[in-house]
PDB file of C-alpha atoms in Angstrom:
ATOM      1  CA  MET A  46      87.531 -68.139 113.118  1.00 79.00           C
ATOM      2  CA  SER A  47      87.557 -70.987 110.847  1.00 94.00           C
ATOM      3  CA  ILE A  48      89.245 -74.508 110.702  1.00 98.00           C
ATOM      4  CA  VAL A  49      91.159 -74.851 107.584  1.00 98.00           C
ATOM      5  CA  VAL A  50      91.753 -77.860 106.325  1.00 98.00           C
ATOM      6  CA  THR A  51      94.923 -78.289 103.793  1.00 96.00           C
ATOM      7  CA  GLY A  52      94.850 -81.076 101.066  1.00 93.00           C
ATOM      8  CA  ALA A  53      91.145 -80.905 101.575  1.00 94.00           C
ATOM      9  CA  THR A  54      91.122 -83.125  97.981  1.00 91.00           C
ATOM     10  CA  GLY A  55      92.798 -85.734  99.309  1.00 92.00           C
ATOM     11  CA  HIS A  56      91.943 -89.021 100.647  1.00 92.00           C
ATOM     12  CA  LEU A  57      91.720 -88.289 104.361  1.00 96.00           C
ATOM     13  CA  GLY A  58      91.269 -84.623 103.974  1.00 96.00           C
ATOM     14  CA  ARG A  59      87.840 -85.407 102.260  1.00 96.00           C
ATOM     15  CA  HIS A  60      86.723 -87.496 105.113  1.00 97.00           C
ATOM     16  CA  VAL A  61      87.725 -84.505 107.285  1.00 98.00           C
ATOM     17  CA  VAL A  62      85.583 -82.325 105.969  1.00 98.00           C
ATOM     18  CA  GLU A  63      82.808 -84.219 105.438  1.00 97.00           C
ATOM     19  CA  GLN A  64      82.973 -84.833 109.440  1.00 98.00           C
ATOM     20  CA  LEU A  65      83.265 -81.584 110.528  1.00 98.00           C
ATOM     21  CA  LEU A  66      79.933 -80.429 108.378  1.00 98.00           C
ATOM     22  CA  GLU A  67      78.682 -82.872 111.225  1.00 97.00           C
ATOM     23  CA  LYS A  68      79.844 -80.844 113.674  1.00 97.00           C
ATOM     24  CA  VAL A  69      80.373 -77.005 112.757  1.00 97.00           C
ATOM     25  CA  PRO A  70      78.101 -74.863 110.190  1.00 97.00           C
ATOM     26  CA  ALA A  71      79.422 -75.149 106.945  1.00 97.00           C
ATOM     27  CA  ASP A  72      80.800 -71.208 106.630  1.00 96.00           C
ATOM     28  CA  GLN A  73      83.300 -72.157 109.594  1.00 97.00           C
ATOM     29  CA  VAL A  74      85.319 -74.690 107.125  1.00 98.00           C
ATOM     30  CA  THR A  75      87.767 -73.735 104.666  1.00 98.00           C
ATOM     31  CA  ALA A  76      88.979 -76.383 102.523  1.00 97.00           C
ATOM     32  CA  VAL A  77      92.589 -75.623 100.929  1.00 97.00           C
ATOM     33  CA  VAL A  78      93.277 -76.812  97.710  1.00 96.00           C
ATOM     34  CA  ARG A  79      94.589 -76.784  93.954  1.00 92.00           C
ATOM     35  CA  THR A  80      92.241 -77.193  92.306  1.00 92.00           C
ATOM     36  CA  PRO A  81      88.721 -75.687  93.014  1.00 92.00           C
ATOM     37  CA  GLU A  82      86.800 -78.284  90.780  1.00 93.00           C
ATOM     38  CA  THR A  83      87.222 -80.727  92.256  1.00 92.00           C
ATOM     39  CA  VAL A  84      85.439 -79.635  95.606  1.00 94.00           C
ATOM     40  CA  ALA A  85      82.010 -77.382  93.592  1.00 94.00           C
ATOM     41  CA  ASP A  86      79.714 -79.475  95.984  1.00 95.00           C
ATOM     42  CA  LEU A  87      81.695 -78.529  99.100  1.00 96.00           C
ATOM     43  CA  ALA A  88      81.616 -74.727  97.710  1.00 96.00           C
ATOM     44  CA  GLU A  89      77.357 -75.209  97.136  1.00 96.00           C
ATOM     45  CA  ARG A  90      77.036 -76.223 100.648  1.00 96.00           C
ATOM     46  CA  GLY A  91      78.748 -73.488 102.124  1.00 97.00           C
ATOM     47  CA  VAL A  92      82.513 -74.574 102.648  1.00 97.00           C
ATOM     48  CA  LYS A  93      84.947 -71.689 102.131  1.00 97.00           C
ATOM     49  CA  ILE A  94      87.553 -72.872  98.968  1.00 97.00           C
ATOM     50  CA  ALA A  95      90.921 -71.449  99.214  1.00 96.00           C
ATOM     51  CA  VAL A  96      93.227 -71.826  96.687  1.00 96.00           C
ATOM     52  CA  ALA A  97      96.865 -72.800  97.524  1.00 96.00           C
ATOM     53  CA  ASP A  98      99.731 -75.209  96.665  1.00 92.00           C
ATOM     54  CA  TYR A  99     102.944 -76.579  99.525  1.00 90.00           C
ATOM     55  CA  ASN A 100     105.036 -75.444  96.338  1.00 90.00           C
ATOM     56  CA  ALA A 101     104.252 -72.044  96.089  1.00 92.00           C
ATOM     57  CA  PRO A 102     104.430 -70.039  99.676  1.00 94.00           C
ATOM     58  CA  GLU A 103     102.760 -67.011  98.085  1.00 96.00           C
ATOM     59  CA  THR A 104      99.920 -69.146  97.696  1.00 96.00           C
ATOM     60  CA  PHE A 105      99.342 -68.901 101.464  1.00 96.00           C
ATOM     61  CA  ASP A 106      99.540 -65.144 102.235  1.00 94.00           C
ATOM     62  CA  GLY A 107      96.661 -64.219 104.244  1.00 94.00           C
ATOM     63  CA  LEU A 108      95.070 -67.565 103.485  1.00 96.00           C
ATOM     64  CA  PHE A 109      95.121 -67.805 107.736  1.00 97.00           C
ATOM     65  CA  ALA A 110      93.621 -65.460 109.983  1.00 97.00           C
ATOM     66  CA  ALA A 111      94.459 -65.076 113.733  1.00 97.00           C
ATOM     67  CA  GLY A 112      92.147 -67.491 116.227  1.00 96.00           C
ATOM     68  CA  ASP A 113      91.745 -70.014 113.069  1.00 98.00           C
ATOM     69  CA  LYS A 114      92.430 -73.658 113.744  1.00 98.00           C
ATOM     70  CA  VAL A 115      94.452 -75.588 110.950  1.00 98.00           C
ATOM     71  CA  LEU A 116      95.000 -78.877 110.160  1.00 98.00           C
ATOM     72  CA  LEU A 117      97.929 -79.666 107.878  1.00 97.00           C
ATOM     73  CA  ILE A 118      97.952 -83.093 106.197  1.00 95.00           C
ATOM     74  CA  SER A 119     100.986 -83.974 105.335  1.00 91.00           C
ATOM     75  CA  GLY A 120     102.037 -83.275 101.369  1.00 83.00           C
ATOM     76  CA  SER A 121     101.773 -86.811  98.672  1.00 74.00           C
ATOM     77  CA  GLU A 122     105.018 -86.124  97.336  1.00 69.00           C
ATOM     78  CA  VAL A 123     107.164 -88.892  98.768  1.00 64.00           C
ATOM     79  CA  GLY A 124     110.592 -88.231  97.562  1.00 61.00           C
ATOM     80  CA  ASN A 125     110.144 -84.467  97.215  1.00 72.00           C
ATOM     81  CA  ASP A 126     111.057 -81.759  99.893  1.00 83.00           C
ATOM     82  CA  ARG A 127     107.833 -82.531 102.435  1.00 89.00           C
ATOM     83  CA  VAL A 128     109.526 -80.748 105.131  1.00 94.00           C
ATOM     84  CA  GLY A 129     110.001 -77.552 103.106  1.00 93.00           C
ATOM     85  CA  GLN A 130     106.140 -77.468 101.669  1.00 93.00           C
ATOM     86  CA  HIS A 131     105.107 -77.899 105.096  1.00 96.00           C
ATOM     87  CA  LYS A 132     107.292 -75.018 106.608  1.00 96.00           C
ATOM     88  CA  VAL A 133     105.645 -72.731 103.887  1.00 95.00           C
ATOM     89  CA  VAL A 134     102.128 -73.511 105.628  1.00 97.00           C
ATOM     90  CA  ILE A 135     103.885 -73.470 109.587  1.00 97.00           C
ATOM     91  CA  ASP A 136     105.249 -69.703 108.338  1.00 97.00           C
ATOM     92  CA  ALA A 137     102.183 -68.624 107.334  1.00 97.00           C
ATOM     93  CA  ALA A 138     100.169 -69.675 110.268  1.00 98.00           C
ATOM     94  CA  LYS A 139     102.430 -68.578 112.220  1.00 97.00           C
ATOM     95  CA  ALA A 140     102.158 -64.807 110.727  1.00 97.00           C
ATOM     96  CA  ALA A 141      98.463 -64.870 111.115  1.00 97.00           C
ATOM     97  CA  GLY A 142      98.848 -66.066 115.053  1.00 97.00           C
ATOM     98  CA  VAL A 143      96.532 -69.160 114.764  1.00 98.00           C
ATOM     99  CA  ALA A 144      94.907 -71.070 117.845  1.00 98.00           C
ATOM    100  CA  LEU A 145      95.896 -74.128 116.763  1.00 98.00           C
ATOM    101  CA  LEU A 146      98.395 -76.630 113.996  1.00 98.00           C
ATOM    102  CA  ALA A 147      97.530 -79.747 114.132  1.00 98.00           C
ATOM    103  CA  TYR A 148      99.750 -82.359 111.555  1.00 98.00           C
ATOM    104  CA  THR A 149      99.438 -85.493 110.688  1.00 97.00           C
ATOM    105  CA  SER A 150     102.213 -87.173 111.280  1.00 97.00           C
ATOM    106  CA  ALA A 151     103.542 -91.100 111.693  1.00 96.00           C
ATOM    107  CA  PRO A 152     104.147 -92.741 115.069  1.00 97.00           C
ATOM    108  CA  GLY A 153     106.923 -92.103 117.259  1.00 96.00           C
ATOM    109  CA  SER A 154     108.250 -95.215 116.793  1.00 95.00           C
ATOM    110  CA  LEU A 155     108.213 -95.853 113.152  1.00 94.00           C
ATOM    111  CA  THR A 156     112.136 -95.449 111.869  1.00 93.00           C
ATOM    112  CA  ALA A 157     111.553 -96.187 108.411  1.00 90.00           C
ATOM    113  CA  ALA A 158     112.644 -93.648 106.243  1.00 86.00           C
ATOM    114  CA  LEU A 159     109.205 -92.915 105.104  1.00 86.00           C
ATOM    115  CA  ALA A 160     108.558 -91.115 108.802  1.00 92.00           C
ATOM    116  CA  ASP A 161     112.019 -88.640 108.064  1.00 92.00           C
ATOM    117  CA  ASP A 162     109.853 -85.905 106.607  1.00 93.00           C
ATOM    118  CA  HIS A 163     107.291 -86.500 109.761  1.00 95.00           C
ATOM    119  CA  ARG A 164     109.921 -85.786 112.221  1.00 96.00           C
ATOM    120  CA  GLY A 165     111.409 -82.923 110.186  1.00 96.00           C
ATOM    121  CA  THR A 166     108.091 -81.104 110.136  1.00 97.00           C
ATOM    122  CA  GLU A 167     107.429 -81.882 113.856  1.00 98.00           C
ATOM    123  CA  LYS A 168     111.024 -80.254 114.321  1.00 98.00           C
ATOM    124  CA  ALA A 169     110.122 -77.106 112.107  1.00 97.00           C
ATOM    125  CA  LEU A 170     106.272 -76.818 114.403  1.00 98.00           C
ATOM    126  CA  LEU A 171     108.060 -76.793 117.591  1.00 98.00           C
ATOM    127  CA  GLU A 172     110.332 -74.678 116.739  1.00 97.00           C
ATOM    128  CA  SER A 173     107.881 -72.222 115.067  1.00 97.00           C
ATOM    129  CA  GLY A 174     106.386 -71.720 119.025  1.00 97.00           C
ATOM    130  CA  LEU A 175     102.967 -72.100 117.398  1.00 98.00           C
ATOM    131  CA  PRO A 176     100.246 -74.241 119.702  1.00 98.00           C
ATOM    132  CA  TYR A 177     100.010 -77.575 117.957  1.00 98.00           C
ATOM    133  CA  ALA A 178      98.985 -81.046 118.136  1.00 98.00           C
ATOM    134  CA  LEU A 179     100.889 -84.024 116.422  1.00 98.00           C
ATOM    135  CA  LEU A 180      98.685 -86.602 115.270  1.00 98.00           C
ATOM    136  CA  ARG A 181     100.519 -89.406 114.864  1.00 98.00           C
ATOM    137  CA  ASN A 182      99.077 -91.563 112.365  1.00 97.00           C
ATOM    138  CA  GLY A 183      99.624 -95.362 112.241  1.00 96.00           C
ATOM    139  CA  TRP A 184      99.307 -97.432 108.993  1.00 95.00           C
ATOM    140  CA  TYR A 185      95.741 -97.002 107.362  1.00 96.00           C
ATOM    141  CA  HIS A 186      93.397-100.236 106.318  1.00 97.00           C
ATOM    142  CA  GLU A 187      93.017 -98.613 103.003  1.00 96.00           C
ATOM    143  CA  ASN A 188      96.604 -99.069 102.256  1.00 93.00           C
ATOM    144  CA  TYR A 189      96.146-102.932 101.850  1.00 95.00           C
ATOM    145  CA  THR A 190      92.535-102.619 100.239  1.00 95.00           C
ATOM    146  CA  GLU A 191      92.036-100.414  97.679  1.00 93.00           C
ATOM    147  CA  ASN A 192      94.040-102.127  95.513  1.00 86.00           C
ATOM    148  CA  LEU A 193      93.045-105.768  96.051  1.00 94.00           C
ATOM    149  CA  ALA A 194      93.519-106.240  92.429  1.00 92.00           C
ATOM    150  CA  PRO A 195      97.054-107.787  92.471  1.00 91.00           C
ATOM    151  CA  VAL A 196      96.550-109.994  95.711  1.00 95.00           C
ATOM    152  CA  LEU A 197      93.330-111.626  93.738  1.00 95.00           C
ATOM    153  CA  GLN A 198      94.940-112.036  90.361  1.00 94.00           C
ATOM    154  CA  TYR A 199      98.156-114.195  92.421  1.00 94.00           C
ATOM    155  CA  ASN A 200      96.115-115.205  95.005  1.00 96.00           C
ATOM    156  CA  ALA A 201      98.814-114.517  97.521  1.00 96.00           C
ATOM    157  CA  VAL A 202      99.745-111.658  99.940  1.00 97.00           C
ATOM    158  CA  THR A 203     103.475-110.581  98.906  1.00 96.00           C
ATOM    159  CA  HIS A 204     105.187-108.688 101.613  1.00 97.00           C
ATOM    160  CA  ALA A 205     108.365-108.732 104.145  1.00 97.00           C
ATOM    161  CA  ALA A 206     106.870-108.032 107.053  1.00 97.00           C
ATOM    162  CA  GLY A 207     107.729-111.577 108.614  1.00 97.00           C
ATOM    163  CA  GLU A 208     105.186-112.261 111.957  1.00 97.00           C
ATOM    164  CA  GLY A 209     105.111-108.668 112.258  1.00 98.00           C
ATOM    165  CA  ARG A 210     101.809-106.921 113.344  1.00 98.00           C
ATOM    166  CA  VAL A 211      99.973-103.768 112.034  1.00 97.00           C
ATOM    167  CA  SER A 212      97.500-101.558 114.102  1.00 97.00           C
ATOM    168  CA  SER A 213      95.849-100.153 111.170  1.00 97.00           C
ATOM    169  CA  ALA A 214      92.465 -98.433 110.945  1.00 98.00           C
ATOM    170  CA  SER A 215      90.409 -96.546 108.332  1.00 98.00           C
ATOM    171  CA  ARG A 216      90.799 -92.901 107.243  1.00 97.00           C
ATOM    172  CA  ALA A 217      87.835 -92.409 108.296  1.00 98.00           C
ATOM    173  CA  ASP A 218      89.260 -92.997 112.130  1.00 98.00           C
ATOM    174  CA  TYR A 219      91.979 -90.896 111.693  1.00 98.00           C
ATOM    175  CA  ALA A 220      89.648 -88.185 110.240  1.00 98.00           C
ATOM    176  CA  ALA A 221      87.373 -88.504 113.443  1.00 98.00           C
ATOM    177  CA  ALA A 222      90.342 -87.729 115.612  1.00 98.00           C
ATOM    178  CA  ALA A 223      91.334 -84.923 113.763  1.00 98.00           C
ATOM    179  CA  VAL A 224      88.010 -83.770 113.914  1.00 98.00           C
ATOM    180  CA  ALA A 225      87.464 -83.928 117.511  1.00 98.00           C
ATOM    181  CA  VAL A 226      90.805 -81.932 118.067  1.00 98.00           C
ATOM    182  CA  LEU A 227      89.896 -79.621 115.574  1.00 98.00           C
ATOM    183  CA  THR A 228      86.477 -78.925 117.569  1.00 98.00           C
ATOM    184  CA  GLY A 229      87.526 -79.661 120.908  1.00 97.00           C
ATOM    185  CA  GLU A 230      89.272 -77.946 123.626  1.00 96.00           C
ATOM    186  CA  GLY A 231      92.620 -78.768 125.337  1.00 97.00           C
ATOM    187  CA  HIS A 232      94.926 -80.098 122.762  1.00 98.00           C
ATOM    188  CA  GLU A 233      97.272 -77.669 122.633  1.00 97.00           C
ATOM    189  CA  ASN A 234     100.628 -78.642 122.767  1.00 98.00           C
ATOM    190  CA  LYS A 235      99.714 -82.189 122.525  1.00 98.00           C
ATOM    191  CA  THR A 236     101.005 -85.591 120.949  1.00 98.00           C
ATOM    192  CA  TYR A 237      98.635 -88.567 120.311  1.00 98.00           C
ATOM    193  CA  GLU A 238      99.493 -91.613 118.580  1.00 98.00           C
ATOM    194  CA  LEU A 239      97.212 -93.255 117.020  1.00 98.00           C
ATOM    195  CA  GLY A 240      96.274 -96.881 115.602  1.00 98.00           C
ATOM    196  CA  GLY A 241      93.690 -99.255 114.835  1.00 98.00           C
ATOM    197  CA  ASP A 242      92.419-101.236 118.769  1.00 98.00           C
ATOM    198  CA  VAL A 243      93.256-104.703 117.288  1.00 97.00           C
ATOM    199  CA  ALA A 244      96.596-105.278 115.380  1.00 98.00           C
ATOM    200  CA  TRP A 245      96.959-108.098 112.764  1.00 98.00           C
ATOM    201  CA  SER A 246      99.548-110.176 110.735  1.00 98.00           C
ATOM    202  CA  LEU A 247      99.621-110.194 107.060  1.00 97.00           C
ATOM    203  CA  ALA A 248      99.391-114.258 107.383  1.00 97.00           C
ATOM    204  CA  GLU A 249      96.065-112.754 109.086  1.00 98.00           C
ATOM    205  CA  TYR A 250      95.077-110.505 106.500  1.00 97.00           C
ATOM    206  CA  ALA A 251      95.255-113.280 104.177  1.00 98.00           C
ATOM    207  CA  ALA A 252      93.294-115.765 105.459  1.00 98.00           C
ATOM    208  CA  GLU A 253      90.625-112.897 106.135  1.00 98.00           C
ATOM    209  CA  LEU A 254      90.668-112.597 102.228  1.00 97.00           C
ATOM    210  CA  SER A 255      90.591-116.300 101.427  1.00 98.00           C
ATOM    211  CA  ARG A 256      87.337-116.078 104.055  1.00 98.00           C
ATOM    212  CA  GLN A 257      85.569-113.675 102.364  1.00 98.00           C
ATOM    213  CA  THR A 258      86.395-114.640  98.964  1.00 97.00           C
ATOM    214  CA  GLY A 259      86.505-118.430  98.983  1.00 97.00           C
ATOM    215  CA  LYS A 260      89.752-118.792  97.420  1.00 96.00           C
ATOM    216  CA  GLU A 261      93.411-120.000  99.229  1.00 97.00           C
ATOM    217  CA  ILE A 262      94.844-116.405  99.100  1.00 97.00           C
ATOM    218  CA  ALA A 263      98.555-117.601 100.264  1.00 97.00           C
ATOM    219  CA  ASP A 264     100.813-115.566 102.672  1.00 97.00           C
ATOM    220  CA  ASN A 265     103.672-114.997 100.319  1.00 96.00           C
ATOM    221  CA  ALA A 266     106.434-113.949 102.725  1.00 97.00           C
ATOM    222  CA  VAL A 267     109.515-112.489 101.331  1.00 97.00           C
ATOM    223  CA  SER A 268     112.967-110.763 102.080  1.00 97.00           C
ATOM    224  CA  THR A 269     113.014-107.108 101.873  1.00 96.00           C
ATOM    225  CA  ASP A 270     115.489-107.098  98.943  1.00 97.00           C
ATOM    226  CA  ALA A 271     113.277-109.306  97.269  1.00 97.00           C
ATOM    227  CA  LEU A 272     109.996-107.158  97.797  1.00 97.00           C
ATOM    228  CA  VAL A 273     111.803-104.465  96.017  1.00 97.00           C
ATOM    229  CA  GLY A 274     112.886-106.395  93.016  1.00 97.00           C
ATOM    230  CA  ILE A 275     108.887-107.705  92.929  1.00 95.00           C
ATOM    231  CA  LEU A 276     107.480-103.928  93.481  1.00 94.00           C
ATOM    232  CA  THR A 277     110.340-102.598  90.425  1.00 96.00           C
ATOM    233  CA  GLY A 278     109.263-105.469  88.399  1.00 94.00           C
ATOM    234  CA  ALA A 279     105.610-104.219  88.699  1.00 91.00           C
ATOM    235  CA  GLY A 280     106.602-100.764  87.355  1.00 93.00           C
ATOM    236  CA  VAL A 281     107.323 -99.110  91.286  1.00 92.00           C
ATOM    237  CA  PRO A 282     110.088 -96.718  90.734  1.00 92.00           C
ATOM    238  CA  GLU A 283     113.337 -97.947  92.897  1.00 93.00           C
ATOM    239  CA  PRO A 284     113.261 -95.304  95.454  1.00 90.00           C
ATOM    240  CA  PHE A 285     109.668 -95.704  96.252  1.00 89.00           C
ATOM    241  CA  ALA A 286     110.044 -99.671  96.157  1.00 93.00           C
ATOM    242  CA  VAL A 287     112.682 -99.202  98.943  1.00 93.00           C
ATOM    243  CA  ILE A 288     110.614 -97.066 100.819  1.00 90.00           C
ATOM    244  CA  LEU A 289     107.781 -99.393 100.897  1.00 91.00           C
ATOM    245  CA  ALA A 290     110.414-102.227 101.728  1.00 95.00           C
ATOM    246  CA  GLY A 291     111.576-100.229 104.334  1.00 93.00           C
ATOM    247  CA  VAL A 292     108.105 -99.805 106.025  1.00 93.00           C
ATOM    248  CA  ASP A 293     107.564-103.841 105.982  1.00 96.00           C
ATOM    249  CA  ALA A 294     110.700-104.598 107.692  1.00 96.00           C
ATOM    250  CA  SER A 295     109.685-101.932 110.443  1.00 96.00           C
ATOM    251  CA  ILE A 296     106.097-103.807 110.641  1.00 97.00           C
ATOM    252  CA  GLU A 297     108.567-106.838 111.398  1.00 97.00           C
ATOM    253  CA  LYS A 298     110.299-104.907 114.630  1.00 97.00           C
ATOM    254  CA  GLY A 299     106.585-104.032 116.009  1.00 97.00           C
ATOM    255  CA  GLU A 300     106.761-100.310 115.004  1.00 97.00           C
ATOM    256  CA  LEU A 301     103.891-100.112 112.962  1.00 97.00           C
ATOM    257  CA  VAL A 302     102.297-101.234 116.624  1.00 98.00           C
ATOM    258  CA  VAL A 303     100.522 -98.209 118.448  1.00 97.00           C
ATOM    259  CA  ASP A 304      98.688 -99.532 121.721  1.00 95.00           C
ATOM    260  CA  SER A 305      97.911 -95.954 122.871  1.00 97.00           C
ATOM    261  CA  GLY A 306      94.054 -96.216 122.787  1.00 97.00           C
ATOM    262  CA  ASP A 307      94.268 -92.203 121.780  1.00 98.00           C
ATOM    263  CA  LEU A 308      92.464 -93.207 118.042  1.00 98.00           C
ATOM    264  CA  SER A 309      89.305 -94.302 119.477  1.00 98.00           C
ATOM    265  CA  ARG A 310      89.458 -92.598 122.516  1.00 98.00           C
ATOM    266  CA  LEU A 311      89.675 -89.090 120.274  1.00 98.00           C
ATOM    267  CA  ALA A 312      87.172 -90.542 117.708  1.00 97.00           C
ATOM    268  CA  GLY A 313      84.823 -91.508 120.532  1.00 97.00           C
ATOM    269  CA  ARG A 314      84.002 -94.840 119.551  1.00 98.00           C
ATOM    270  CA  PRO A 315      85.840 -98.609 118.284  1.00 98.00           C
ATOM    271  CA  THR A 316      87.863 -98.433 115.455  1.00 98.00           C
ATOM    272  CA  THR A 317      86.775-100.086 112.199  1.00 98.00           C
ATOM    273  CA  PRO A 318      87.977-103.474 111.970  1.00 97.00           C
ATOM    274  CA  LEU A 319      89.888-104.678 109.101  1.00 97.00           C
ATOM    275  CA  ALA A 320      87.163-106.940 107.508  1.00 98.00           C
ATOM    276  CA  GLU A 321      85.362-104.617 107.488  1.00 97.00           C
ATOM    277  CA  ALA A 322      87.589-102.478 105.059  1.00 97.00           C
ATOM    278  CA  ILE A 323      88.550-105.803 103.195  1.00 97.00           C
ATOM    279  CA  ALA A 324      84.514-106.173 102.695  1.00 97.00           C
ATOM    280  CA  ALA A 325      84.484-102.716 101.495  1.00 96.00           C
ATOM    281  CA  GLY A 326      87.685-102.756  99.326  1.00 96.00           C
ATOM    282  CA  LEU A 327      86.145-106.444  97.278  1.00 96.00           C
ATOM    283  CA  LYS A 328      83.126-104.537  96.707  1.00 93.00           C
ATOM    284  CA  ALA A 329      84.646-101.373  95.727  1.00 84.00           C
TER     285      ALA A 329
END
């Protein structure tokens, strides 16, 4: 029996593998990657490496075994046929008879276009008959704190979220929840709504940035149309800019506030405060 993590070279996947290694022997962990060179260090530590690609179904033939627990991390190619990519993994997992397939989805409350692929994947997973766990991950701190250069350049947090709030958490927090499900018992056919313990507004985010940098960072709330224009002007492709602005519209409606407590309960600890993630982002 293996615990198999797809997309293991991604930001979230790497966190999951590292945290798994704190709980189980390395030879019980399989990291699925497209480029094995990027995980040479994991191979040296005894992690099994499997090379496969969501876009090449044949690469998943025989990859899973009966009794495996699989974490399907959603593909990063927004705008492509992500549901089709994910079904490749679901079909291979069903053929092998895995014990559990956990999927990183989006909050059930999210109606933005970004959630459409997740809803389609959830439908395919439920129809497959596989034992499943839906990890409906909320927003990541790192969506805001990993690229602070434009904010610091213009001394402004520009958004279309109005006074809406976000209960985000760190990737490490969401990884801890995934590891708890993959290494624990009784998670079959469960849905977890995952979000940080504390919801915050973009105005509060700007204020915390101001406090930590000693600069006056403005809260620059604009319309969704204006945000699309700003993003495309900065080089973001228009279809993706529309998706990002759509997320802000969902934030304004309260759709990214997740108050179930599932994340801290699964992780066994409080979620990472936003201020801590900002501090890490400023140091990077």
